[in-house]
Amino acid sequence: MELSRLLRHGDRALILAQRLLEQITHAPEIEEDMALANLALDLLGQARVLYTLAGEVEGGGHDEDHFAYWRDAAEFTNPVLVEQPNTDFAHVIVRQYLHDEFALAFWQAAGWDVAAKAVKETTYHRRHSRAWLVRLGDGTPESHRRAQAALDTLWPYVDELFAGADQLRPAWDVAVAATLAEATLAVPQMLPAEPIHEHLESILAELQVTARAHPGATW
Amino acid sequence: MWEVFVRAKRGVSHVHTGTVHAPDAELALQHARDLFTRRSEGVSVWVVRSTDITASNPDDRESLFDPALDKTFRHPTDFELPDEVANM
């Protein structure tokens, strides 16, 4: 297992979890609050596993907390897609679905012992985000407009999601095209965006502030 | 609104555990899973649209249920329950 790959996917799971946790008390209904928090908790668990493995591979005595709390933005290598802002519920769902379809293929192909649990979790994540995306796209004119807008905003970050995992792209394209057709949404034709970690600083500020203010604290 | 029924393990009945908001049956099922099987309480979940439930009227309670009160012969209290029988 390569260190850079473990860290990229640990960062992917951690940053997406943090974005989802920002949604608590902001989801359209209390049931969805709970659903998004569940996704975030699963992702947090996946990040912990990957960071722990990263520590073992690196051999520098670093634990999961080191990778989550004590690295700066410049050291994070998450796909830019997962740090995109929540903006509205459509953005949350579109980001999640584009991610989940990737993450499921990633875990299925990973061939790691720790992947079996993540495959089960991610299968459910995709089921949830896919169900919502179809309902938003094929819902009211307003929900359709917002879902298409979110898709157009987030699509330019899809290419970079596959950095180092190009072989997963063809199956993803097929699966996503089928979902978008069911959701009556158009596949965007946008060009890839520069993968700049524009939002990482502010996400990490909130994620790391407590750990850094009280180093080594336990509860 | 959807009524949620969870079967705790194989061999026992689904039991009403609560209510969720959802736009349709599929999302009701997902919400039910997230809310009521968080601590592995279940092996099966049902959701039923709340409006599809026909309930007895509390005012009818006496006529519906009181006639059973003095019919103790309906209670199988004279049977010994073997230890091997679970879930009774």
mmCIF file of C-alpha atoms in Angstrom:
data_model
loop_
_atom_site.group_PDB
_atom_site.id
_atom_site.type_symbol
_atom_site.label_atom_id
_atom_site.label_comp_id
_atom_site.label_asym_id
_atom_site.label_seq_id
_atom_site.Cartn_x
_atom_site.Cartn_y
_atom_site.Cartn_z
ATOM 1 C CA MET A 1 0.000 0.000 0.000
ATOM 2 C CA GLU A 2 1.435 3.302 -1.062
ATOM 3 C CA LEU A 3 1.554 6.060 1.526
ATOM 4 C CA SER A 4 0.397 8.734 -0.919
ATOM 5 C CA ARG A 5 -2.665 6.701 -1.875
ATOM 6 C CA LEU A 6 -3.609 6.000 1.747
ATOM 7 C CA LEU A 7 -3.329 9.676 2.601
ATOM 8 C CA ARG A 8 -5.255 10.889 -0.446
ATOM 9 C CA HIS A 9 -8.196 8.652 0.394
ATOM 10 C CA GLY A 10 -7.958 9.263 4.119
ATOM 11 C CA ASP A 11 -8.095 12.989 3.328
ATOM 12 C CA ARG A 12 -10.982 12.419 0.937
ATOM 13 C CA ALA A 13 -13.035 10.684 3.629
ATOM 14 C CA LEU A 14 -12.114 13.141 6.399
ATOM 15 C CA ILE A 15 -12.827 16.330 4.456
ATOM 16 C CA LEU A 16 -16.126 15.036 3.088
ATOM 17 C CA ALA A 17 -17.147 13.959 6.587
ATOM 18 C CA GLN A 18 -16.409 17.464 7.853
ATOM 19 C CA ARG A 19 -18.486 19.029 5.070
ATOM 20 C CA LEU A 20 -21.392 16.719 5.884
ATOM 21 C CA LEU A 21 -21.151 17.466 9.587
ATOM 22 C CA GLU A 22 -21.570 21.173 8.797
ATOM 23 C CA GLN A 23 -25.053 20.207 7.586
ATOM 24 C CA ILE A 24 -26.234 18.984 10.979
ATOM 25 C CA THR A 25 -29.354 20.978 11.936
ATOM 26 C CA HIS A 26 -29.423 22.396 8.363
ATOM 27 C CA ALA A 27 -30.851 19.449 6.426
ATOM 28 C CA PRO A 28 -34.379 19.856 5.010
ATOM 29 C CA GLU A 29 -35.839 17.434 7.579
ATOM 30 C CA ILE A 30 -34.623 15.961 10.834
ATOM 31 C CA GLU A 31 -34.501 12.465 9.309
ATOM 32 C CA GLU A 32 -32.036 13.715 6.684
ATOM 33 C CA ASP A 33 -29.951 15.377 9.398
ATOM 34 C CA MET A 34 -29.508 11.932 10.876
ATOM 35 C CA ALA A 35 -28.859 10.329 7.488
ATOM 36 C CA LEU A 36 -26.086 12.793 6.601
ATOM 37 C CA ALA A 37 -24.527 12.421 10.036
ATOM 38 C CA ASN A 38 -24.533 8.645 9.526
ATOM 39 C CA LEU A 39 -22.694 9.043 6.231
ATOM 40 C CA ALA A 40 -20.196 11.353 7.916
ATOM 41 C CA LEU A 41 -19.577 8.887 10.753
ATOM 42 C CA ASP A 42 -18.904 6.069 8.293
ATOM 43 C CA LEU A 43 -16.492 8.297 6.356
ATOM 44 C CA LEU A 44 -14.759 9.314 9.575
ATOM 45 C CA GLY A 45 -14.292 5.630 10.399
ATOM 46 C CA GLN A 46 -12.821 5.024 6.950
ATOM 47 C CA ALA A 47 -10.447 7.967 7.371
ATOM 48 C CA ARG A 48 -9.258 6.580 10.715
ATOM 49 C CA VAL A 49 -8.498 3.189 9.185
ATOM 50 C CA LEU A 50 -6.610 4.718 6.261
ATOM 51 C CA TYR A 51 -4.620 7.112 8.461
ATOM 52 C CA THR A 52 -3.692 4.311 10.843
ATOM 53 C CA LEU A 53 -2.433 2.249 7.898
ATOM 54 C CA ALA A 54 -0.601 5.312 6.594
ATOM 55 C CA GLY A 55 1.171 5.608 9.938
ATOM 56 C CA GLU A 56 2.261 1.974 9.757
ATOM 57 C CA VAL A 57 3.473 2.276 6.161
ATOM 58 C CA GLU A 58 5.283 5.532 6.874
ATOM 59 C CA GLY A 59 6.976 4.042 9.934
ATOM 60 C CA GLY A 60 7.470 7.425 11.559
ATOM 61 C CA GLY A 61 5.367 6.770 14.648
ATOM 62 C CA HIS A 62 2.476 8.938 13.454
ATOM 63 C CA ASP A 63 -1.072 7.993 14.472
ATOM 64 C CA GLU A 64 -4.446 8.895 12.950
ATOM 65 C CA ASP A 65 -4.663 12.098 14.997
ATOM 66 C CA HIS A 66 -1.379 13.290 13.596
ATOM 67 C CA PHE A 67 -2.621 13.038 10.027
ATOM 68 C CA ALA A 68 -6.001 14.594 10.783
ATOM 69 C CA TYR A 69 -5.009 17.382 13.173
ATOM 70 C CA TRP A 70 -1.368 18.209 12.772
ATOM 71 C CA ARG A 71 -0.858 18.582 9.049
ATOM 72 C CA ASP A 72 -1.478 21.913 7.317
ATOM 73 C CA ALA A 73 -3.572 22.509 4.224
ATOM 74 C CA ALA A 74 -0.555 22.255 1.905
ATOM 75 C CA GLU A 75 -0.043 18.643 3.017
ATOM 76 C CA PHE A 76 -3.622 17.502 2.306
ATOM 77 C CA THR A 77 -4.188 15.696 -0.963
ATOM 78 C CA ASN A 78 -7.960 15.139 -0.985
ATOM 79 C CA PRO A 79 -9.833 15.366 -4.288
ATOM 80 C CA VAL A 80 -10.977 18.971 -4.658
ATOM 81 C CA LEU A 81 -14.567 17.796 -5.231
ATOM 82 C CA VAL A 82 -15.135 16.805 -1.609
ATOM 83 C CA GLU A 83 -14.186 20.208 -0.183
ATOM 84 C CA GLN A 84 -16.692 22.128 -2.324
ATOM 85 C CA PRO A 85 -19.173 24.124 -0.212
ATOM 86 C CA ASN A 86 -22.589 22.839 0.776
ATOM 87 C CA THR A 87 -24.322 25.852 -0.891
ATOM 88 C CA ASP A 88 -27.738 24.157 -0.862
ATOM 89 C CA PHE A 89 -29.129 20.649 -0.394
ATOM 90 C CA ALA A 90 -28.759 19.919 -4.114
ATOM 91 C CA HIS A 91 -25.009 20.618 -3.897
ATOM 92 C CA VAL A 92 -24.722 18.317 -0.876
ATOM 93 C CA ILE A 93 -26.480 15.500 -2.711
ATOM 94 C CA VAL A 94 -24.760 15.936 -6.087
ATOM 95 C CA ARG A 95 -21.312 16.102 -4.457
ATOM 96 C CA GLN A 96 -22.148 13.016 -2.420
ATOM 97 C CA TYR A 97 -23.471 11.024 -5.364
ATOM 98 C CA LEU A 98 -20.536 11.831 -7.677
ATOM 99 C CA HIS A 99 -18.238 10.879 -4.803
ATOM 100 C CA ASP A 100 -20.101 7.740 -3.724
ATOM 101 C CA GLU A 101 -20.148 6.257 -7.205
ATOM 102 C CA PHE A 102 -16.363 6.736 -7.271
ATOM 103 C CA ALA A 103 -15.783 5.592 -3.684
ATOM 104 C CA LEU A 104 -17.713 2.369 -4.138
ATOM 105 C CA ALA A 105 -15.629 1.421 -7.194
ATOM 106 C CA PHE A 106 -12.485 2.474 -5.324
ATOM 107 C CA TRP A 107 -13.174 0.235 -2.319
ATOM 108 C CA GLN A 108 -14.269 -2.676 -4.485
ATOM 109 C CA ALA A 109 -10.997 -2.477 -6.403
ATOM 110 C CA ALA A 110 -8.783 -1.722 -3.402
ATOM 111 C CA GLY A 111 -8.198 -5.362 -2.480
ATOM 112 C CA TRP A 112 -7.362 -4.431 1.122
ATOM 113 C CA ASP A 113 -8.558 -6.345 4.179
ATOM 114 C CA VAL A 114 -10.136 -3.183 5.527
ATOM 115 C CA ALA A 115 -12.172 -2.644 2.368
ATOM 116 C CA ALA A 116 -15.000 -5.123 3.029
ATOM 117 C CA LYS A 117 -16.648 -2.943 5.672
ATOM 118 C CA ALA A 118 -16.201 0.187 3.581
ATOM 119 C CA VAL A 119 -17.843 -1.517 0.574
ATOM 120 C CA LYS A 120 -20.953 -2.240 2.647
ATOM 121 C CA GLU A 121 -21.053 1.299 4.027
ATOM 122 C CA THR A 122 -20.474 2.923 0.661
ATOM 123 C CA THR A 123 -23.078 0.750 -1.038
ATOM 124 C CA TYR A 124 -25.614 2.293 1.321
ATOM 125 C CA HIS A 125 -24.213 5.812 0.844
ATOM 126 C CA ARG A 126 -24.628 5.537 -2.902
ATOM 127 C CA ARG A 127 -28.125 4.156 -2.533
ATOM 128 C CA HIS A 128 -29.062 7.168 -0.407
ATOM 129 C CA SER A 129 -27.426 9.879 -2.505
ATOM 130 C CA ARG A 130 -28.654 8.301 -5.731
ATOM 131 C CA ALA A 131 -32.243 8.114 -4.458
ATOM 132 C CA TRP A 132 -32.150 11.794 -3.508
ATOM 133 C CA LEU A 133 -30.537 12.873 -6.761
ATOM 134 C CA VAL A 134 -33.242 11.150 -8.814
ATOM 135 C CA ARG A 135 -35.935 12.789 -6.696
ATOM 136 C CA LEU A 136 -34.385 16.241 -6.922
ATOM 137 C CA GLY A 137 -33.763 16.007 -10.663
ATOM 138 C CA ASP A 138 -37.123 14.466 -11.475
ATOM 139 C CA GLY A 139 -38.993 16.454 -8.815
ATOM 140 C CA THR A 140 -40.328 19.990 -8.993
ATOM 141 C CA PRO A 141 -39.063 22.613 -11.491
ATOM 142 C CA GLU A 142 -37.231 24.282 -8.607
ATOM 143 C CA SER A 143 -35.524 21.097 -7.393
ATOM 144 C CA HIS A 144 -34.593 20.223 -10.986
ATOM 145 C CA ARG A 145 -33.095 23.656 -11.566
ATOM 146 C CA ARG A 146 -31.050 23.458 -8.362
ATOM 147 C CA ALA A 147 -29.867 19.910 -9.062
ATOM 148 C CA GLN A 148 -28.716 20.834 -12.574
ATOM 149 C CA ALA A 149 -26.992 23.971 -11.231
ATOM 150 C CA ALA A 150 -25.163 21.910 -8.604
ATOM 151 C CA LEU A 151 -24.150 19.355 -11.221
ATOM 152 C CA ASP A 152 -22.802 22.089 -13.518
ATOM 153 C CA THR A 153 -20.859 23.633 -10.614
ATOM 154 C CA LEU A 154 -19.321 20.376 -9.416
ATOM 155 C CA TRP A 155 -18.698 18.585 -12.713
ATOM 156 C CA PRO A 156 -15.386 20.378 -13.445
ATOM 157 C CA TYR A 157 -13.900 18.624 -10.363
ATOM 158 C CA VAL A 158 -14.740 15.106 -11.554
ATOM 159 C CA ASP A 159 -11.560 14.571 -13.613
ATOM 160 C CA GLU A 160 -9.303 15.227 -10.651
ATOM 161 C CA LEU A 161 -11.288 12.744 -8.544
ATOM 162 C CA PHE A 162 -9.805 10.035 -10.747
ATOM 163 C CA ALA A 163 -6.178 11.129 -10.429
ATOM 164 C CA GLY A 164 -4.244 7.896 -10.017
ATOM 165 C CA ALA A 165 -7.419 5.847 -10.574
ATOM 166 C CA ASP A 166 -8.151 6.320 -14.267
ATOM 167 C CA GLN A 167 -9.156 2.691 -14.673
ATOM 168 C CA LEU A 168 -12.284 3.336 -12.592
ATOM 169 C CA ARG A 169 -13.550 6.077 -14.890
ATOM 170 C CA PRO A 170 -15.333 4.149 -17.715
ATOM 171 C CA ALA A 171 -17.637 2.249 -15.329
ATOM 172 C CA TRP A 172 -18.287 5.468 -13.387
ATOM 173 C CA ASP A 173 -19.272 7.272 -16.589
ATOM 174 C CA VAL A 174 -21.779 4.556 -17.429
ATOM 175 C CA ALA A 175 -23.296 4.447 -13.931
ATOM 176 C CA VAL A 176 -23.533 8.233 -13.619
ATOM 177 C CA ALA A 177 -25.035 8.635 -17.081
ATOM 178 C CA ALA A 178 -27.761 6.135 -16.161
ATOM 179 C CA THR A 179 -28.536 7.958 -12.914
ATOM 180 C CA LEU A 180 -28.611 11.375 -14.571
ATOM 181 C CA ALA A 181 -30.932 10.036 -17.271
ATOM 182 C CA GLU A 182 -33.281 8.727 -14.592
ATOM 183 C CA ALA A 183 -33.048 12.077 -12.828
ATOM 184 C CA THR A 184 -33.798 13.878 -16.131
ATOM 185 C CA LEU A 185 -30.550 15.842 -15.695
ATOM 186 C CA ALA A 186 -28.157 16.697 -18.528
ATOM 187 C CA VAL A 187 -24.571 15.429 -18.420
ATOM 188 C CA PRO A 188 -22.573 18.682 -18.209
ATOM 189 C CA GLN A 189 -20.069 19.529 -20.903
ATOM 190 C CA MET A 190 -17.852 21.721 -18.697
ATOM 191 C CA LEU A 191 -14.071 21.634 -18.974
ATOM 192 C CA PRO A 192 -12.080 20.422 -15.973
ATOM 193 C CA ALA A 193 -11.263 23.096 -13.378
ATOM 194 C CA GLU A 194 -7.826 23.772 -11.949
ATOM 195 C CA PRO A 195 -7.576 21.523 -8.878
ATOM 196 C CA ILE A 196 -6.945 24.304 -6.374
ATOM 197 C CA HIS A 197 -7.649 23.629 -2.684
ATOM 198 C CA GLU A 198 -9.523 26.861 -2.290
ATOM 199 C CA HIS A 199 -11.657 25.816 0.713
ATOM 200 C CA LEU A 200 -9.271 23.581 2.613
ATOM 201 C CA GLU A 201 -7.855 26.278 4.936
ATOM 202 C CA SER A 202 -11.251 27.214 6.347
ATOM 203 C CA ILE A 203 -12.375 23.587 6.699
ATOM 204 C CA LEU A 204 -9.197 22.650 8.563
ATOM 205 C CA ALA A 205 -9.393 25.723 10.786
ATOM 206 C CA GLU A 206 -12.641 24.429 12.225
ATOM 207 C CA LEU A 207 -11.651 20.759 12.165
ATOM 208 C CA GLN A 208 -8.312 21.248 13.894
ATOM 209 C CA VAL A 209 -8.877 24.139 16.293
ATOM 210 C CA THR A 210 -9.805 22.070 19.351
ATOM 211 C CA ALA A 211 -7.027 19.515 18.931
ATOM 212 C CA ARG A 212 -4.471 22.282 18.462
ATOM 213 C CA ALA A 213 -5.737 24.380 21.372
ATOM 214 C CA HIS A 214 -5.538 21.387 23.713
ATOM 215 C CA PRO A 215 -2.748 19.113 22.460
ATOM 216 C CA GLY A 216 -3.068 15.562 23.704
ATOM 217 C CA ALA A 217 -6.398 16.214 25.391
ATOM 218 C CA THR A 218 -8.616 13.176 25.984
ATOM 219 C CA TRP A 219 -12.185 12.755 27.163
ATOM 220 C CA MET B 1 -45.562 10.391 7.461
ATOM 221 C CA TRP B 2 -44.625 6.726 7.538
ATOM 222 C CA GLU B 3 -45.016 4.179 10.318
ATOM 223 C CA VAL B 4 -41.936 2.037 10.892
ATOM 224 C CA PHE B 5 -41.952 -1.635 11.882
ATOM 225 C CA VAL B 6 -38.705 -3.397 12.744
ATOM 226 C CA ARG B 7 -38.125 -7.131 13.081
ATOM 227 C CA ALA B 8 -35.458 -7.575 15.713
ATOM 228 C CA LYS B 9 -34.393 -11.061 14.633
ATOM 229 C CA ARG B 10 -35.520 -13.937 12.516
ATOM 230 C CA GLY B 11 -38.608 -15.696 13.819
ATOM 231 C CA VAL B 12 -40.235 -12.771 15.613
ATOM 232 C CA SER B 13 -42.809 -10.340 14.300
ATOM 233 C CA HIS B 14 -42.193 -6.834 13.057
ATOM 234 C CA VAL B 15 -42.923 -4.410 15.888
ATOM 235 C CA HIS B 16 -43.958 -0.781 15.525
ATOM 236 C CA THR B 17 -40.992 1.366 16.525
ATOM 237 C CA GLY B 18 -41.837 4.883 15.393
ATOM 238 C CA THR B 19 -42.642 7.322 12.646
ATOM 239 C CA VAL B 20 -40.576 9.130 10.004
ATOM 240 C CA HIS B 21 -41.116 11.942 7.531
ATOM 241 C CA ALA B 22 -40.257 11.081 3.934
ATOM 242 C CA PRO B 23 -41.331 12.059 0.421
ATOM 243 C CA ASP B 24 -41.843 8.451 -0.665
ATOM 244 C CA ALA B 25 -41.515 4.815 0.366
ATOM 245 C CA GLU B 26 -37.881 4.285 -0.660
ATOM 246 C CA LEU B 27 -36.606 7.264 1.337
ATOM 247 C CA ALA B 28 -38.912 6.352 4.228
ATOM 248 C CA LEU B 29 -37.174 2.981 4.327
ATOM 249 C CA GLN B 30 -33.749 4.628 4.320
ATOM 250 C CA HIS B 31 -34.730 7.064 7.068
ATOM 251 C CA ALA B 32 -36.193 4.201 9.090
ATOM 252 C CA ARG B 33 -32.927 2.309 8.714
ATOM 253 C CA ASP B 34 -30.916 5.338 9.832
ATOM 254 C CA LEU B 35 -33.137 6.179 12.794
ATOM 255 C CA PHE B 36 -34.276 2.839 14.156
ATOM 256 C CA THR B 37 -31.565 0.296 13.340
ATOM 257 C CA ARG B 38 -28.558 2.379 14.358
ATOM 258 C CA ARG B 39 -27.537 -0.097 17.048
ATOM 259 C CA SER B 40 -28.206 -3.207 14.960
ATOM 260 C CA GLU B 41 -31.713 -3.641 16.292
ATOM 261 C CA GLY B 42 -33.075 -5.255 13.179
ATOM 262 C CA VAL B 43 -32.925 -7.741 10.344
ATOM 263 C CA SER B 44 -35.927 -6.362 8.457
ATOM 264 C CA VAL B 45 -37.760 -3.048 8.260
ATOM 265 C CA TRP B 46 -41.255 -2.261 6.983
ATOM 266 C CA VAL B 47 -42.672 1.184 6.332
ATOM 267 C CA VAL B 48 -46.372 1.862 5.903
ATOM 268 C CA ARG B 49 -47.957 5.151 4.929
ATOM 269 C CA SER B 50 -49.550 6.492 8.135
ATOM 270 C CA THR B 51 -52.771 7.364 6.309
ATOM 271 C CA ASP B 52 -53.141 3.710 5.289
ATOM 272 C CA ILE B 53 -53.646 2.681 8.893
ATOM 273 C CA THR B 54 -57.222 2.330 10.096
ATOM 274 C CA ALA B 55 -57.258 2.755 13.865
ATOM 275 C CA SER B 56 -59.882 1.921 16.449
ATOM 276 C CA ASN B 57 -61.612 4.860 18.087
ATOM 277 C CA PRO B 58 -60.719 5.412 21.776
ATOM 278 C CA ASP B 59 -64.428 6.035 22.472
ATOM 279 C CA ASP B 60 -65.158 2.471 21.405
ATOM 280 C CA ARG B 61 -62.739 1.045 23.911
ATOM 281 C CA GLU B 62 -65.385 -0.366 26.287
ATOM 282 C CA SER B 63 -67.395 -2.123 23.620
ATOM 283 C CA LEU B 64 -64.337 -3.431 21.827
ATOM 284 C CA PHE B 65 -62.148 -4.615 24.646
ATOM 285 C CA ASP B 66 -64.036 -4.945 27.940
ATOM 286 C CA PRO B 67 -66.029 -8.045 26.917
ATOM 287 C CA ALA B 68 -62.779 -10.022 26.976
ATOM 288 C CA LEU B 69 -62.067 -9.164 30.603
ATOM 289 C CA ASP B 70 -64.140 -11.923 32.270
ATOM 290 C CA LYS B 71 -63.223 -14.697 29.842
ATOM 291 C CA THR B 72 -60.224 -16.053 31.698
ATOM 292 C CA PHE B 73 -60.609 -19.404 29.930
ATOM 293 C CA ARG B 74 -59.115 -17.710 26.887
ATOM 294 C CA HIS B 75 -55.808 -17.298 28.693
ATOM 295 C CA PRO B 76 -53.522 -20.316 28.339
ATOM 296 C CA THR B 77 -52.389 -19.926 31.945
ATOM 297 C CA ASP B 78 -52.669 -23.627 32.755
ATOM 298 C CA PHE B 79 -49.955 -24.605 30.302
ATOM 299 C CA GLU B 80 -46.375 -25.000 31.421
ATOM 300 C CA LEU B 81 -44.059 -23.255 28.985
ATOM 301 C CA PRO B 82 -40.953 -25.366 28.230
ATOM 302 C CA ASP B 83 -37.679 -23.508 28.672
ATOM 303 C CA GLU B 84 -36.746 -24.200 25.066
ATOM 304 C CA VAL B 85 -39.617 -22.066 23.785
ATOM 305 C CA ALA B 86 -38.315 -18.579 23.241
ATOM 306 C CA ASN B 87 -40.096 -15.411 22.164
ATOM 307 C CA MET B 88 -43.528 -16.185 23.680
#
